[in-house]
């Protein structure tokens, strides 16, 4: 058995095992987010849903909400071209509830059909804090990239002038 693994403990994410370096929060024995090389990786690997879980947790932390309202709120927040598919969101909400980051209750407030209202849990608040830390780290790297990229034309012009001498 590999270093750091415990027999018989399965991670909440298929294909992972508790106690491995890829599963940072598993030692507590609870439901948890999955980490890969120290960076929180949501289940969705496509660009559209890469940070969908972070937005869902954030908005549910602000106030309990039902799926369709959550879908509308996320799409209002995201820049043009990064819209979320409602089916992907509902799939994610079910997965997050299974992991214990969200809980839901049926609500019959107002007219119309009953709605499933999602609320963040203590496990979800921990995962939200991890998302915040991860996004802040990535933002620093992206800011550095943009700064260096914006400086490229000046660097290239100087190099061309010097090589022409």
PDB file of C-alpha atoms in Angstrom:
ATOM      1  CA  UNK A   1       0.000   0.000   0.000  1.00  0.00           C
ATOM      2  CA  UNK A   2       1.234   3.511  -0.844  1.00  0.00           C
ATOM      3  CA  UNK A   3       2.624   5.925   1.670  1.00  0.00           C
ATOM      4  CA  UNK A   4      -0.040   7.727   3.700  1.00  0.00           C
ATOM      5  CA  UNK A   5      -2.939   5.482   2.709  1.00  0.00           C
ATOM      6  CA  UNK A   6      -5.266   3.783   5.139  1.00  0.00           C
ATOM      7  CA  UNK A   7      -6.939   0.538   4.230  1.00  0.00           C
ATOM      8  CA  UNK A   8     -10.672   0.589   3.644  1.00  0.00           C
ATOM      9  CA  UNK A   9     -11.273   4.329   3.672  1.00  0.00           C
ATOM     10  CA  UNK A  10     -12.764   5.698   0.489  1.00  0.00           C
ATOM     11  CA  UNK A  11     -12.772   9.363  -0.357  1.00  0.00           C
ATOM     12  CA  UNK A  12     -16.079  11.079  -1.194  1.00  0.00           C
ATOM     13  CA  UNK A  13     -14.824  11.502  -4.752  1.00  0.00           C
ATOM     14  CA  UNK A  14     -14.677   8.272  -6.796  1.00  0.00           C
ATOM     15  CA  UNK A  15     -11.143   7.128  -7.547  1.00  0.00           C
ATOM     16  CA  UNK A  16      -9.578   8.752  -4.474  1.00  0.00           C
ATOM     17  CA  UNK A  17      -8.754   7.283  -1.089  1.00  0.00           C
ATOM     18  CA  UNK A  18      -8.747   9.001   2.278  1.00  0.00           C
ATOM     19  CA  UNK A  19      -5.356   9.622   3.805  1.00  0.00           C
ATOM     20  CA  UNK A  20      -3.493  10.240   0.560  1.00  0.00           C
ATOM     21  CA  UNK A  21      -1.621  13.410  -0.280  1.00  0.00           C
ATOM     22  CA  UNK A  22      -4.386  14.204  -2.762  1.00  0.00           C
ATOM     23  CA  UNK A  23      -7.038  14.204  -0.066  1.00  0.00           C
ATOM     24  CA  UNK A  24      -6.016  16.879   2.457  1.00  0.00           C
ATOM     25  CA  UNK A  25      -9.169  17.026   4.582  1.00  0.00           C
ATOM     26  CA  UNK A  26      -9.780  13.291   4.900  1.00  0.00           C
ATOM     27  CA  UNK A  27      -7.922  12.698   8.143  1.00  0.00           C
ATOM     28  CA  UNK A  28     -10.858  14.121  10.094  1.00  0.00           C
ATOM     29  CA  UNK A  29     -13.005  11.314   8.717  1.00  0.00           C
ATOM     30  CA  UNK A  30     -15.715  13.656   7.430  1.00  0.00           C
ATOM     31  CA  UNK A  31     -16.987  14.506   4.004  1.00  0.00           C
ATOM     32  CA  UNK A  32     -14.557  16.810   2.283  1.00  0.00           C
ATOM     33  CA  UNK A  33     -13.321  18.528  -0.819  1.00  0.00           C
ATOM     34  CA  UNK A  34     -10.669  16.818  -2.891  1.00  0.00           C
ATOM     35  CA  UNK A  35      -7.269  18.393  -3.366  1.00  0.00           C
ATOM     36  CA  UNK A  36      -4.729  17.632  -6.051  1.00  0.00           C
ATOM     37  CA  UNK A  37      -1.157  18.745  -5.449  1.00  0.00           C
ATOM     38  CA  UNK A  38      -2.376  21.219  -2.817  1.00  0.00           C
ATOM     39  CA  UNK A  39      -4.878  22.991  -5.067  1.00  0.00           C
ATOM     40  CA  UNK A  40      -8.614  22.571  -4.622  1.00  0.00           C
ATOM     41  CA  UNK A  41     -10.031  20.903  -7.708  1.00  0.00           C
ATOM     42  CA  UNK A  42     -13.787  20.865  -8.207  1.00  0.00           C
ATOM     43  CA  UNK A  43     -15.341  17.809  -9.806  1.00  0.00           C
ATOM     44  CA  UNK A  44     -16.083  19.655 -13.025  1.00  0.00           C
ATOM     45  CA  UNK A  45     -13.067  19.883 -15.277  1.00  0.00           C
ATOM     46  CA  UNK A  46     -14.619  21.956 -18.063  1.00  0.00           C
ATOM     47  CA  UNK A  47     -13.930  25.678 -18.149  1.00  0.00           C
ATOM     48  CA  UNK A  48     -17.588  26.608 -17.712  1.00  0.00           C
ATOM     49  CA  UNK A  49     -17.911  24.842 -14.370  1.00  0.00           C
ATOM     50  CA  UNK A  50     -14.394  25.126 -13.033  1.00  0.00           C
ATOM     51  CA  UNK A  51     -15.386  27.396 -10.137  1.00  0.00           C
ATOM     52  CA  UNK A  52     -19.107  26.729 -10.160  1.00  0.00           C
ATOM     53  CA  UNK A  53     -18.955  25.077  -6.722  1.00  0.00           C
ATOM     54  CA  UNK A  54     -17.253  28.139  -5.249  1.00  0.00           C
ATOM     55  CA  UNK A  55     -20.013  30.443  -6.506  1.00  0.00           C
ATOM     56  CA  UNK A  56     -22.750  28.053  -5.347  1.00  0.00           C
ATOM     57  CA  UNK A  57     -21.233  27.899  -1.849  1.00  0.00           C
ATOM     58  CA  UNK A  58     -20.728  31.666  -1.711  1.00  0.00           C
ATOM     59  CA  UNK A  59     -24.300  32.489  -2.699  1.00  0.00           C
ATOM     60  CA  UNK A  60     -25.753  29.847  -0.353  1.00  0.00           C
ATOM     61  CA  UNK A  61     -23.611  31.306   2.464  1.00  0.00           C
ATOM     62  CA  UNK A  62     -25.093  34.740   1.759  1.00  0.00           C
ATOM     63  CA  UNK A  63     -28.626  33.356   2.006  1.00  0.00           C
ATOM     64  CA  UNK A  64     -30.420  30.029   1.526  1.00  0.00           C
ATOM     65  CA  UNK A  65     -31.772  29.802  -2.006  1.00  0.00           C
ATOM     66  CA  UNK A  66     -33.437  27.425  -4.449  1.00  0.00           C
ATOM     67  CA  UNK A  67     -31.723  26.057  -7.542  1.00  0.00           C
ATOM     68  CA  UNK A  68     -33.281  28.254 -10.209  1.00  0.00           C
ATOM     69  CA  UNK A  69     -32.647  31.470  -8.241  1.00  0.00           C
ATOM     70  CA  UNK A  70     -29.064  30.289  -7.682  1.00  0.00           C
ATOM     71  CA  UNK A  71     -28.701  29.683 -11.432  1.00  0.00           C
ATOM     72  CA  UNK A  72     -29.934  33.198 -12.219  1.00  0.00           C
ATOM     73  CA  UNK A  73     -27.662  34.790  -9.594  1.00  0.00           C
ATOM     74  CA  UNK A  74     -24.552  32.964 -10.794  1.00  0.00           C
ATOM     75  CA  UNK A  75     -25.249  33.880 -14.423  1.00  0.00           C
ATOM     76  CA  UNK A  76     -25.663  37.556 -13.423  1.00  0.00           C
ATOM     77  CA  UNK A  77     -22.297  37.505 -11.647  1.00  0.00           C
ATOM     78  CA  UNK A  78     -20.286  35.824 -14.388  1.00  0.00           C
ATOM     79  CA  UNK A  79     -18.827  37.745 -17.321  1.00  0.00           C
ATOM     80  CA  UNK A  80     -20.355  37.359 -20.767  1.00  0.00           C
ATOM     81  CA  UNK A  81     -19.482  34.014 -22.333  1.00  0.00           C
ATOM     82  CA  UNK A  82     -19.215  32.162 -19.013  1.00  0.00           C
ATOM     83  CA  UNK A  83     -22.821  31.160 -18.472  1.00  0.00           C
ATOM     84  CA  UNK A  84     -23.754  28.096 -16.426  1.00  0.00           C
ATOM     85  CA  UNK A  85     -25.971  25.318 -17.732  1.00  0.00           C
ATOM     86  CA  UNK A  86     -28.892  24.719 -15.349  1.00  0.00           C
ATOM     87  CA  UNK A  87     -28.519  20.919 -15.646  1.00  0.00           C
ATOM     88  CA  UNK A  88     -24.862  21.103 -14.612  1.00  0.00           C
ATOM     89  CA  UNK A  89     -25.800  23.263 -11.638  1.00  0.00           C
ATOM     90  CA  UNK A  90     -28.490  20.874 -10.388  1.00  0.00           C
ATOM     91  CA  UNK A  91     -26.093  17.926 -10.779  1.00  0.00           C
ATOM     92  CA  UNK A  92     -23.492  19.837  -8.783  1.00  0.00           C
ATOM     93  CA  UNK A  93     -26.026  20.735  -6.064  1.00  0.00           C
ATOM     94  CA  UNK A  94     -26.908  17.041  -5.617  1.00  0.00           C
ATOM     95  CA  UNK A  95     -23.198  16.133  -5.409  1.00  0.00           C
ATOM     96  CA  UNK A  96     -22.547  18.914  -2.902  1.00  0.00           C
ATOM     97  CA  UNK A  97     -25.454  17.740  -0.776  1.00  0.00           C
ATOM     98  CA  UNK A  98     -24.109  14.167  -0.896  1.00  0.00           C
ATOM     99  CA  UNK A  99     -20.675  15.451   0.219  1.00  0.00           C
ATOM    100  CA  UNK A 100     -22.276  17.399   3.065  1.00  0.00           C
ATOM    101  CA  UNK A 101     -21.306  20.906   1.923  1.00  0.00           C
ATOM    102  CA  UNK A 102     -24.954  21.862   1.371  1.00  0.00           C
ATOM    103  CA  UNK A 103     -28.228  20.684   2.855  1.00  0.00           C
ATOM    104  CA  UNK A 104     -31.678  21.213   1.433  1.00  0.00           C
ATOM    105  CA  UNK A 105     -35.279  21.372   2.565  1.00  0.00           C
ATOM    106  CA  UNK A 106     -38.485  21.563   0.597  1.00  0.00           C
ATOM    107  CA  UNK A 107     -40.173  24.941   0.856  1.00  0.00           C
ATOM    108  CA  UNK A 108     -43.801  25.685   0.023  1.00  0.00           C
ATOM    109  CA  UNK A 109     -43.644  29.413   0.794  1.00  0.00           C
ATOM    110  CA  UNK A 110     -45.644  31.452  -1.712  1.00  0.00           C
ATOM    111  CA  UNK A 111     -47.668  30.161  -4.608  1.00  0.00           C
ATOM    112  CA  UNK A 112     -46.538  27.521  -7.035  1.00  0.00           C
ATOM    113  CA  UNK A 113     -44.750  24.222  -6.691  1.00  0.00           C
ATOM    114  CA  UNK A 114     -42.569  23.321  -3.728  1.00  0.00           C
ATOM    115  CA  UNK A 115     -38.912  24.278  -4.139  1.00  0.00           C
ATOM    116  CA  UNK A 116     -35.792  22.673  -2.742  1.00  0.00           C
ATOM    117  CA  UNK A 117     -33.955  25.401  -0.798  1.00  0.00           C
ATOM    118  CA  UNK A 118     -30.194  24.925  -0.351  1.00  0.00           C
ATOM    119  CA  UNK A 119     -28.266  26.102   2.700  1.00  0.00           C
ATOM    120  CA  UNK A 120     -24.531  25.895   3.396  1.00  0.00           C
ATOM    121  CA  UNK A 121     -23.313  23.573   6.180  1.00  0.00           C
ATOM    122  CA  UNK A 122     -20.271  23.888   8.481  1.00  0.00           C
ATOM    123  CA  UNK A 123     -18.395  21.544   6.112  1.00  0.00           C
ATOM    124  CA  UNK A 124     -19.424  23.844   3.259  1.00  0.00           C
ATOM    125  CA  UNK A 125     -18.123  26.894   5.140  1.00  0.00           C
ATOM    126  CA  UNK A 126     -14.739  25.146   5.505  1.00  0.00           C
ATOM    127  CA  UNK A 127     -14.702  24.347   1.782  1.00  0.00           C
ATOM    128  CA  UNK A 128     -15.706  27.941   0.974  1.00  0.00           C
ATOM    129  CA  UNK A 129     -12.720  29.201   3.006  1.00  0.00           C
ATOM    130  CA  UNK A 130     -10.475  26.819   1.036  1.00  0.00           C
ATOM    131  CA  UNK A 131     -11.921  28.163  -2.223  1.00  0.00           C
ATOM    132  CA  UNK A 132     -11.235  31.733  -1.079  1.00  0.00           C
ATOM    133  CA  UNK A 133      -7.620  30.886  -0.271  1.00  0.00           C
ATOM    134  CA  UNK A 134      -7.136  29.051  -3.570  1.00  0.00           C
ATOM    135  CA  UNK A 135      -8.701  31.827  -5.654  1.00  0.00           C
ATOM    136  CA  UNK A 136      -6.603  34.491  -3.877  1.00  0.00           C
ATOM    137  CA  UNK A 137      -3.435  32.498  -4.686  1.00  0.00           C
ATOM    138  CA  UNK A 138      -4.484  32.073  -8.310  1.00  0.00           C
ATOM    139  CA  UNK A 139      -5.386  35.762  -8.545  1.00  0.00           C
ATOM    140  CA  UNK A 140      -1.843  36.708  -7.501  1.00  0.00           C
ATOM    141  CA  UNK A 141      -0.446  34.450 -10.212  1.00  0.00           C
ATOM    142  CA  UNK A 142      -2.867  35.823 -12.819  1.00  0.00           C
ATOM    143  CA  UNK A 143      -2.076  39.430 -11.849  1.00  0.00           C
ATOM    144  CA  UNK A 144       1.635  38.689 -12.221  1.00  0.00           C
ATOM    145  CA  UNK A 145       1.031  37.050 -15.606  1.00  0.00           C
ATOM    146  CA  UNK A 146      -0.979  40.041 -16.878  1.00  0.00           C
ATOM    147  CA  UNK A 147       1.632  42.496 -15.609  1.00  0.00           C
ATOM    148  CA  UNK A 148       4.456  40.586 -17.309  1.00  0.00           C
ATOM    149  CA  UNK A 149       2.439  40.102 -20.478  1.00  0.00           C
ATOM    150  CA  UNK A 150       1.635  43.806 -20.684  1.00  0.00           C
ATOM    151  CA  UNK A 151       5.361  44.546 -20.396  1.00  0.00           C
ATOM    152  CA  UNK A 152       6.266  42.236 -23.312  1.00  0.00           C
ATOM    153  CA  UNK A 153       6.046  44.707 -26.223  1.00  0.00           C
ATOM    154  CA  UNK A 154       8.469  47.108 -24.528  1.00  0.00           C
ATOM    155  CA  UNK A 155      10.910  44.287 -23.795  1.00  0.00           C
ATOM    156  CA  UNK A 156      10.707  42.923 -27.320  1.00  0.00           C
ATOM    157  CA  UNK A 157      11.225  46.383 -28.842  1.00  0.00           C
ATOM    158  CA  UNK A 158      14.370  46.943 -26.741  1.00  0.00           C
ATOM    159  CA  UNK A 159      15.744  43.521 -27.659  1.00  0.00           C
ATOM    160  CA  UNK A 160      15.165  44.187 -31.355  1.00  0.00           C
ATOM    161  CA  UNK A 161      16.896  47.585 -31.148  1.00  0.00           C
ATOM    162  CA  UNK A 162      19.913  46.105 -29.367  1.00  0.00           C
ATOM    163  CA  UNK A 163      20.225  43.192 -31.803  1.00  0.00           C
ATOM    164  CA  UNK A 164      20.095  45.633 -34.767  1.00  0.00           C
ATOM    165  CA  UNK A 165      23.179  47.529 -33.496  1.00  0.00           C
TER     166      UNK A 165
END
